[in-house]
mmCIF file of C-alpha atoms in Angstrom:
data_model
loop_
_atom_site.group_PDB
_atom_site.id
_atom_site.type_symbol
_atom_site.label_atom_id
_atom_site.label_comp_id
_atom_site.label_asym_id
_atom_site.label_seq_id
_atom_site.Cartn_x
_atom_site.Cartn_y
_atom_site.Cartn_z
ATOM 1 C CA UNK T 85 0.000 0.000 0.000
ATOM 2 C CA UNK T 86 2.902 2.370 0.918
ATOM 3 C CA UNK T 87 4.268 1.571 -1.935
ATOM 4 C CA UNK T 88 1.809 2.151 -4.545
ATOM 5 C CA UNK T 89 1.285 5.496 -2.355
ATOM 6 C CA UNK T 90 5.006 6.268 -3.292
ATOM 7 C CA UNK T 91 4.094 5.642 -7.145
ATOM 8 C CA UNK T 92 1.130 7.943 -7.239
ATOM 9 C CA UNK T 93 3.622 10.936 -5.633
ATOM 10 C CA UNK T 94 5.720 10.778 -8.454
ATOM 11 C CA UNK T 95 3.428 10.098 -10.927
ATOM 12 C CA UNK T 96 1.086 13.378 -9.770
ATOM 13 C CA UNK T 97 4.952 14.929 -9.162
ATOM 14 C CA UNK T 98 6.299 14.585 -12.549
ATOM 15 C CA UNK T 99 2.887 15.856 -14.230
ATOM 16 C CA UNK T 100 2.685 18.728 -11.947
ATOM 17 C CA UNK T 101 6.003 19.870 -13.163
ATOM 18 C CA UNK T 102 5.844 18.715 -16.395
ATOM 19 C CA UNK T 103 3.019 20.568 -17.265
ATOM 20 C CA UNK T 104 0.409 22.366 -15.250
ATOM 21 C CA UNK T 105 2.329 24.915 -13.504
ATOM 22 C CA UNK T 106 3.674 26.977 -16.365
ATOM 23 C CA UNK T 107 2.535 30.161 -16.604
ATOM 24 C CA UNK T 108 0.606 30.226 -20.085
ATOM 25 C CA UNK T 109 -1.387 27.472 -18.021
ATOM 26 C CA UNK T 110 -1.859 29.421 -15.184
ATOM 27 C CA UNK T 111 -2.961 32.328 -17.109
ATOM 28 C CA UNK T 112 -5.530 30.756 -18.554
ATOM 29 C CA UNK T 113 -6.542 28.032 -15.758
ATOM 30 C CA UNK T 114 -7.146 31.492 -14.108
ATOM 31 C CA UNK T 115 -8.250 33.609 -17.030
ATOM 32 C CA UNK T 116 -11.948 32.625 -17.813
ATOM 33 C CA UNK T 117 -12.994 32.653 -14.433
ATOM 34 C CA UNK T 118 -11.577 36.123 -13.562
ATOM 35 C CA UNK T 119 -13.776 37.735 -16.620
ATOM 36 C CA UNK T 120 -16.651 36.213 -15.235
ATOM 37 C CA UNK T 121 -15.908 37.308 -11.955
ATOM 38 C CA UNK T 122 -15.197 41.001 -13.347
ATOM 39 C CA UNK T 123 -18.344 40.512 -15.500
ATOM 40 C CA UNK T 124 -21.439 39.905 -13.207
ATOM 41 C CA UNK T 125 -19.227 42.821 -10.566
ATOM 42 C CA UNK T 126 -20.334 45.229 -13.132
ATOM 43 C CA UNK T 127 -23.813 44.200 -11.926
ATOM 44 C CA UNK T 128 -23.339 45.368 -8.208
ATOM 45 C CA UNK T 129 -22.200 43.815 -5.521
ATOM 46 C CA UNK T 130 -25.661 42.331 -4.343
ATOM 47 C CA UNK T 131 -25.574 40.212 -7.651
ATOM 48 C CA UNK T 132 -22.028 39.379 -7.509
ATOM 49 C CA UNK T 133 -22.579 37.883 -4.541
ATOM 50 C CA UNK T 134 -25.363 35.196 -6.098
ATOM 51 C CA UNK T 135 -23.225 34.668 -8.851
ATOM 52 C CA UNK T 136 -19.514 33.956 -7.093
ATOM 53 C CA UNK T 137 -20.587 30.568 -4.864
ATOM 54 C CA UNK T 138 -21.200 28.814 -8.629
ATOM 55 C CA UNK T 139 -17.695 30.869 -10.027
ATOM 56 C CA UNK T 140 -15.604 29.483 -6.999
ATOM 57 C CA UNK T 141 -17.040 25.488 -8.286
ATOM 58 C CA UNK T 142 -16.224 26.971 -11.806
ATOM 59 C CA UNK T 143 -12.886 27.409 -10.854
ATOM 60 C CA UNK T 144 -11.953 24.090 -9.362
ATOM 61 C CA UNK T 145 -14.208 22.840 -12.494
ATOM 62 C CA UNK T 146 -11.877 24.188 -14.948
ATOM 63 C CA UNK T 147 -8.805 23.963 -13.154
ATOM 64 C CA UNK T 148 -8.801 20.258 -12.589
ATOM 65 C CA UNK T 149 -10.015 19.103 -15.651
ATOM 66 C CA UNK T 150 -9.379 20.359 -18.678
ATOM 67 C CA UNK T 151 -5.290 20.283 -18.657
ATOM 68 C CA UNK T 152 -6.425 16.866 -16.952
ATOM 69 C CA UNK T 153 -8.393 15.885 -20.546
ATOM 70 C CA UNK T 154 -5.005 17.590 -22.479
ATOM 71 C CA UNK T 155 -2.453 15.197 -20.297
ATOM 72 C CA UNK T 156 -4.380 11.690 -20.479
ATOM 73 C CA UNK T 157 -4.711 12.479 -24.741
ATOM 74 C CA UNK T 158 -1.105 13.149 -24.794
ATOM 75 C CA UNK T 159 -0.263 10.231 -22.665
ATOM 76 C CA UNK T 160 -1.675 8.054 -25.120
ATOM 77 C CA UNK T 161 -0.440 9.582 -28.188
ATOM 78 C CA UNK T 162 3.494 9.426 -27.073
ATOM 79 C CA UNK T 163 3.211 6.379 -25.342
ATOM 80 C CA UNK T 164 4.197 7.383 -22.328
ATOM 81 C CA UNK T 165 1.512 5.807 -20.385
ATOM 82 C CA UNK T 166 2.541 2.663 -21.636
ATOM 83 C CA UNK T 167 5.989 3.375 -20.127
ATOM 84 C CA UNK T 168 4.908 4.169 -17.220
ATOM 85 C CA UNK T 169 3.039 1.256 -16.964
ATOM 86 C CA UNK T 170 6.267 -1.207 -17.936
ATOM 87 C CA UNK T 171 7.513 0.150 -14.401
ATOM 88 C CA UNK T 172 5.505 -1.724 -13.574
ATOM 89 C CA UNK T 173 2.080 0.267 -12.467
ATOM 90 C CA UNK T 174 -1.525 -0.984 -12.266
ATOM 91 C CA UNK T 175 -3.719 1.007 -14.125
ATOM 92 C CA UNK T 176 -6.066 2.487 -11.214
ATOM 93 C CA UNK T 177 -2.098 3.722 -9.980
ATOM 94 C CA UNK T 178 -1.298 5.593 -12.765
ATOM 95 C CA UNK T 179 -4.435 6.957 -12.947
ATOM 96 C CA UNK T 180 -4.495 7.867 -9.429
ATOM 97 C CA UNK T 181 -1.101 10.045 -9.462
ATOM 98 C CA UNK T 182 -2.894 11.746 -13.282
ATOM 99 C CA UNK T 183 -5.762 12.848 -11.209
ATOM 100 C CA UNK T 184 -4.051 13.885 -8.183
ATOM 101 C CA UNK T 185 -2.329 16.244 -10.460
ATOM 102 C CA UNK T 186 -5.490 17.274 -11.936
ATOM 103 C CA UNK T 187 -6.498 18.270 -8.821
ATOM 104 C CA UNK T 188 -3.764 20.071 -7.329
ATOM 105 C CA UNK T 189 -3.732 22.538 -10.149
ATOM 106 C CA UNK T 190 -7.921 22.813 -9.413
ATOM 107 C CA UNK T 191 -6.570 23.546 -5.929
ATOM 108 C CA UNK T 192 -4.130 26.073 -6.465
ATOM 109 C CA UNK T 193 -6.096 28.111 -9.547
ATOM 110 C CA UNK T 194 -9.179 27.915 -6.863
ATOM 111 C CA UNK T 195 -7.499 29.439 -3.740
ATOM 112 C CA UNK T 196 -5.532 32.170 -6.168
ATOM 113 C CA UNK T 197 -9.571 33.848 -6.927
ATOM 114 C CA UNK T 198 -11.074 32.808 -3.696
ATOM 115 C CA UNK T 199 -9.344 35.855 -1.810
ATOM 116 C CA UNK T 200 -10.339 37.877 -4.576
ATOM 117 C CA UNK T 201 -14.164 37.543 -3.757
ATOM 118 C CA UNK T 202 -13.544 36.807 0.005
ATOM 119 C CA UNK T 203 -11.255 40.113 0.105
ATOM 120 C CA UNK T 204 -12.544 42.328 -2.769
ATOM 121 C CA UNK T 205 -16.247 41.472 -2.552
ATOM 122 C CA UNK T 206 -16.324 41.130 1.161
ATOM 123 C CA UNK T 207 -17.818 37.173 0.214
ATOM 124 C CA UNK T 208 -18.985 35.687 3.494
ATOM 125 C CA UNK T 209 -17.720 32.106 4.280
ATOM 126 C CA UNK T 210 -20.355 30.939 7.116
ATOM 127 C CA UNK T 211 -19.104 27.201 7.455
ATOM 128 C CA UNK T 212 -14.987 27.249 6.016
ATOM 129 C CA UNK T 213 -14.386 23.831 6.985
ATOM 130 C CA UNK T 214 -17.032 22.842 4.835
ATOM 131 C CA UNK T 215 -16.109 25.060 2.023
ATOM 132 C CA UNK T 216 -12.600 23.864 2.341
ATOM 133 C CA UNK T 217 -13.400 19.877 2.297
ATOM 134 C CA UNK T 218 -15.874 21.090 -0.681
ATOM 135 C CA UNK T 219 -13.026 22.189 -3.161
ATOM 136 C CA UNK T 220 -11.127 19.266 -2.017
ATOM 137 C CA UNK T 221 -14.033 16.595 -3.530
ATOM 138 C CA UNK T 222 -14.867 18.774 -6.153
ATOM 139 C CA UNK T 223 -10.954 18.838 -7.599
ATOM 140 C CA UNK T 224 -11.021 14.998 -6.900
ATOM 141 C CA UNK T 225 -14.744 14.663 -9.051
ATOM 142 C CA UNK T 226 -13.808 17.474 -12.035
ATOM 143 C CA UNK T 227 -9.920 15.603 -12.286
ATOM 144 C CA UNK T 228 -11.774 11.977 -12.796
ATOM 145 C CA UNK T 229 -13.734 13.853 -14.789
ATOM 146 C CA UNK T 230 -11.532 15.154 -16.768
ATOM 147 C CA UNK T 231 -9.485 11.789 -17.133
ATOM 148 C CA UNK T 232 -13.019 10.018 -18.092
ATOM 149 C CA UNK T 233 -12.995 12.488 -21.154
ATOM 150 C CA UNK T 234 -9.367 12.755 -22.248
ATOM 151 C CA UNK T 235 -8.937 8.458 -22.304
ATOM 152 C CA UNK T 236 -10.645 8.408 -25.439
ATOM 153 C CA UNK T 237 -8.962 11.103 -28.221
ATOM 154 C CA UNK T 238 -5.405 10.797 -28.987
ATOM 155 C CA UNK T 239 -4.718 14.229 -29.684
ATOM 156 C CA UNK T 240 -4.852 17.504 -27.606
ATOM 157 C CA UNK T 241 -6.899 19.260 -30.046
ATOM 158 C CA UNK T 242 -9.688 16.990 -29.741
ATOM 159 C CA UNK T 243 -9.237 16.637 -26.354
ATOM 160 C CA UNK T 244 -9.796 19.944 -26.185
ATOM 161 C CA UNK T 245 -12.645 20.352 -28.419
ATOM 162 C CA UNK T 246 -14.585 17.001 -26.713
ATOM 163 C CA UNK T 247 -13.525 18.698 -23.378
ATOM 164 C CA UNK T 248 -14.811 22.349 -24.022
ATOM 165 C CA UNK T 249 -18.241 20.427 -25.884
ATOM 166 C CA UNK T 250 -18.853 19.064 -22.613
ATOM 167 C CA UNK T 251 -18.011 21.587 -19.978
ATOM 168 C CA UNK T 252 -19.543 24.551 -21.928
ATOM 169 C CA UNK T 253 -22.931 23.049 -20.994
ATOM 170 C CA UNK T 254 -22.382 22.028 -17.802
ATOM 171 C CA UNK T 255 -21.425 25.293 -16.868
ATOM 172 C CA UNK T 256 -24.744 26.249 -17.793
ATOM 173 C CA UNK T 257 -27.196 23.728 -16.884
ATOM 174 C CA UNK T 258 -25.393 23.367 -13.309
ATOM 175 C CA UNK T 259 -26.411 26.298 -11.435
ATOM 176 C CA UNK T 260 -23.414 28.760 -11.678
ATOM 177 C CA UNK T 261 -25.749 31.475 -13.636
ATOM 178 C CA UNK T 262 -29.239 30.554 -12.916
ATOM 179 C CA UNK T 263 -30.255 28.979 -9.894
ATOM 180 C CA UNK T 264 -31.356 25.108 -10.402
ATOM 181 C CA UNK T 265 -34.770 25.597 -9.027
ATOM 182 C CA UNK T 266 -35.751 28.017 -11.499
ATOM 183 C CA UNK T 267 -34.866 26.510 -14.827
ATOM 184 C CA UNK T 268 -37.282 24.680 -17.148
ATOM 185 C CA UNK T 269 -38.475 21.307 -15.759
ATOM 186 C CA UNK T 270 -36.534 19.030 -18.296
ATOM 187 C CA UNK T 271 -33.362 21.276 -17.435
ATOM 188 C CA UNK T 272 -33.812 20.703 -13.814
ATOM 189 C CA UNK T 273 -33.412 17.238 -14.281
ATOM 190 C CA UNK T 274 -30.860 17.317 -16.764
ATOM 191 C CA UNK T 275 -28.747 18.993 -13.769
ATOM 192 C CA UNK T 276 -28.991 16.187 -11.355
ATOM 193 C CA UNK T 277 -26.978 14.401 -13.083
ATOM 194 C CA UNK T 278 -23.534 16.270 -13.648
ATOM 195 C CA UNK T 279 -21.114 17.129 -10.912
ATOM 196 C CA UNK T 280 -20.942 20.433 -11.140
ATOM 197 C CA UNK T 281 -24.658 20.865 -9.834
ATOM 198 C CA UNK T 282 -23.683 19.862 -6.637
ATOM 199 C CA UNK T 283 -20.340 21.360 -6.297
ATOM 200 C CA UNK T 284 -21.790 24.917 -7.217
ATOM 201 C CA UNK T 285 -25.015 23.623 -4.264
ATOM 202 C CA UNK T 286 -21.962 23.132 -1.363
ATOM 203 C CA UNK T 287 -20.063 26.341 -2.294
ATOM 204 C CA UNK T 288 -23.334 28.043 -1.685
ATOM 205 C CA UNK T 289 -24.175 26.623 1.078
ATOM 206 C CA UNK T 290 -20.527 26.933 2.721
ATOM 207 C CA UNK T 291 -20.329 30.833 2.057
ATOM 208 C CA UNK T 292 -23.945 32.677 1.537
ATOM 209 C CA UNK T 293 -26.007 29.510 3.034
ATOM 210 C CA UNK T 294 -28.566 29.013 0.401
ATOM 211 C CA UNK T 295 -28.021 25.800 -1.075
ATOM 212 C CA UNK T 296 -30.832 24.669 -2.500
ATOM 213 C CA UNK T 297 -31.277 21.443 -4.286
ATOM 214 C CA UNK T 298 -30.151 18.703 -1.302
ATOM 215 C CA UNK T 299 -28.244 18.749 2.357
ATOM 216 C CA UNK T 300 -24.786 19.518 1.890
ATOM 217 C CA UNK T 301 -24.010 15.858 3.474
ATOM 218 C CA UNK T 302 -25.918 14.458 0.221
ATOM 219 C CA UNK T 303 -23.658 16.840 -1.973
ATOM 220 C CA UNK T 304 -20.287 15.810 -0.775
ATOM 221 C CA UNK T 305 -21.249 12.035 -0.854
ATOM 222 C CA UNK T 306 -22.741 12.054 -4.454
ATOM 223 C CA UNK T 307 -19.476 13.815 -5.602
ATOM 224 C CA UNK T 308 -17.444 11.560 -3.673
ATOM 225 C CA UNK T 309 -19.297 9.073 -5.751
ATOM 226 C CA UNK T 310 -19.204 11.028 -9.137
ATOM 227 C CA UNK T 311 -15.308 10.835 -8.559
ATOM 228 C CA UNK T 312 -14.888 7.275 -8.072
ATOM 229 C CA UNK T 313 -17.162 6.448 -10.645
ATOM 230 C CA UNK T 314 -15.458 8.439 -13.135
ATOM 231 C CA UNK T 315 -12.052 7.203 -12.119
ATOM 232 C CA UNK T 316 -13.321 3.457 -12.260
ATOM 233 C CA UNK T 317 -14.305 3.934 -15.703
ATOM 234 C CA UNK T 318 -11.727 5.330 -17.025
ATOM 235 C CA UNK T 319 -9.610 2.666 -15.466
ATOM 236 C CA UNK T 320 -11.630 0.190 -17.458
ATOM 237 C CA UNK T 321 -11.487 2.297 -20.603
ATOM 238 C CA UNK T 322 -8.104 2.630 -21.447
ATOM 239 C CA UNK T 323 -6.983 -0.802 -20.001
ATOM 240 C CA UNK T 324 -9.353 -1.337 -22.802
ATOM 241 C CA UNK T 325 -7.516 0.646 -25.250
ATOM 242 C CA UNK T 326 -4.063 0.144 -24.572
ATOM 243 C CA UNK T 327 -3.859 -3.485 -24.023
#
């Protein structure tokens, strides 16, 4: 167990330094979510403070997966996984250490614009411990996440483009700009069934207190569960693949 421990460290190690903290990838891990941000503050600060619970999930949405989808596509198309797993790795290892970097770079883009609404827009945080254990599962969900969806192209480019097809969406239909309750029936239930939903619910409930689709103990467990569903798959998918 130690071991394999050991393995995912340098795994999530070597990607980390590899290639998520550079700064072109900081720049724009951070760049869409600051325009929103600076968007709906031209509003006022009453609406910026509806709208910034649902950018903080954004954040850690963005962050963790979509270099994630970029890393897993390149992975396949130089072979390195394959190396990596003549070390030799299991699959769910190598996997592990991907997402783990996935979600550090979530983390880190995340609590770079949190003090910017916490300090700038005077954003209340009414439970932190659950807001903090809240960006932790959401990194861990969006990173499987974004490993589910970059297993299955071999280039970045469509990585990138099956990446942005699905986030786009989910972006909308989760909650971040329009509240769940108050979108068109079919919508509603359409939203129930991504992760974001219920990442955006927990960072409202952890700062302004008005989550409103389930308990936030519901919330962390289903994206608990959203996580280790996505990272079983993918498991299964490109053992698939690349044996």
């Amino acid at each position: 167990m130690v071991k394999e421990l050991i393995k995912i460290y340098y795994i999530m190690a070597k990607d980390v330094k590899t290639y998520y903290f550079k700064p072109p990838n900081l720049i724009m891990g951070l760049m869409f979510p600051a325009v929103m941000i600076f968007t709906f503050s031209m509003r006022g600060i009453r609406d910026i403070m509806q709208f910034l619970p649902g950018l903080i999930a954004m954040t850690t949405f963005f962050g963790a997966s979509s270099m994630e989808t970029v890393i897993i596509a390149l992975g396949r198309r130089d072979k390195s996984l394959e190396r990596l797993l003549m070390a030799p790795l299991a699959f769910r290892t190598m996997l592990s250490g991907k997402i783990l970097g996935g979600m550090a770079f979530g983390l880190v883009t995340t609590l770079i614009l949190l003090p910017l609404g916490v300090g700038i827009f005077s954003l209340p945080i009414q439970r932190p411990l659950l807001l903090a254990v809240s960006i932790v599962v959401s990194a861990f969900s969006f990173s499987s996440f974004g490993a589910f969806i970059g297993v299955y192209p071999r280039e970045s480019w469509n990585a990138m483009s099956l990446g942005n097809l699905t986030r786009f969406p989910m972006v909308f239909l989760s909650g971040v700009f329009l509240p769940v309750h108050k979108m068109p029936f079919i919508l509603t239930k359409i939203a129930y069934f991504l992760p974001l939903t219920y990442s955006v619910d927990l960072m409202r409930s952890a700062t302004i207190n008005q989550g409103n689709i389930l308990s936030w103990h519901y919330s962390l467990i289903i994206l608990v569960l959203f996580g280790i569903f996505f990272l079983w798959i993918s498991t299964k998918l490109i053992k698939r693949w690349l044996i």
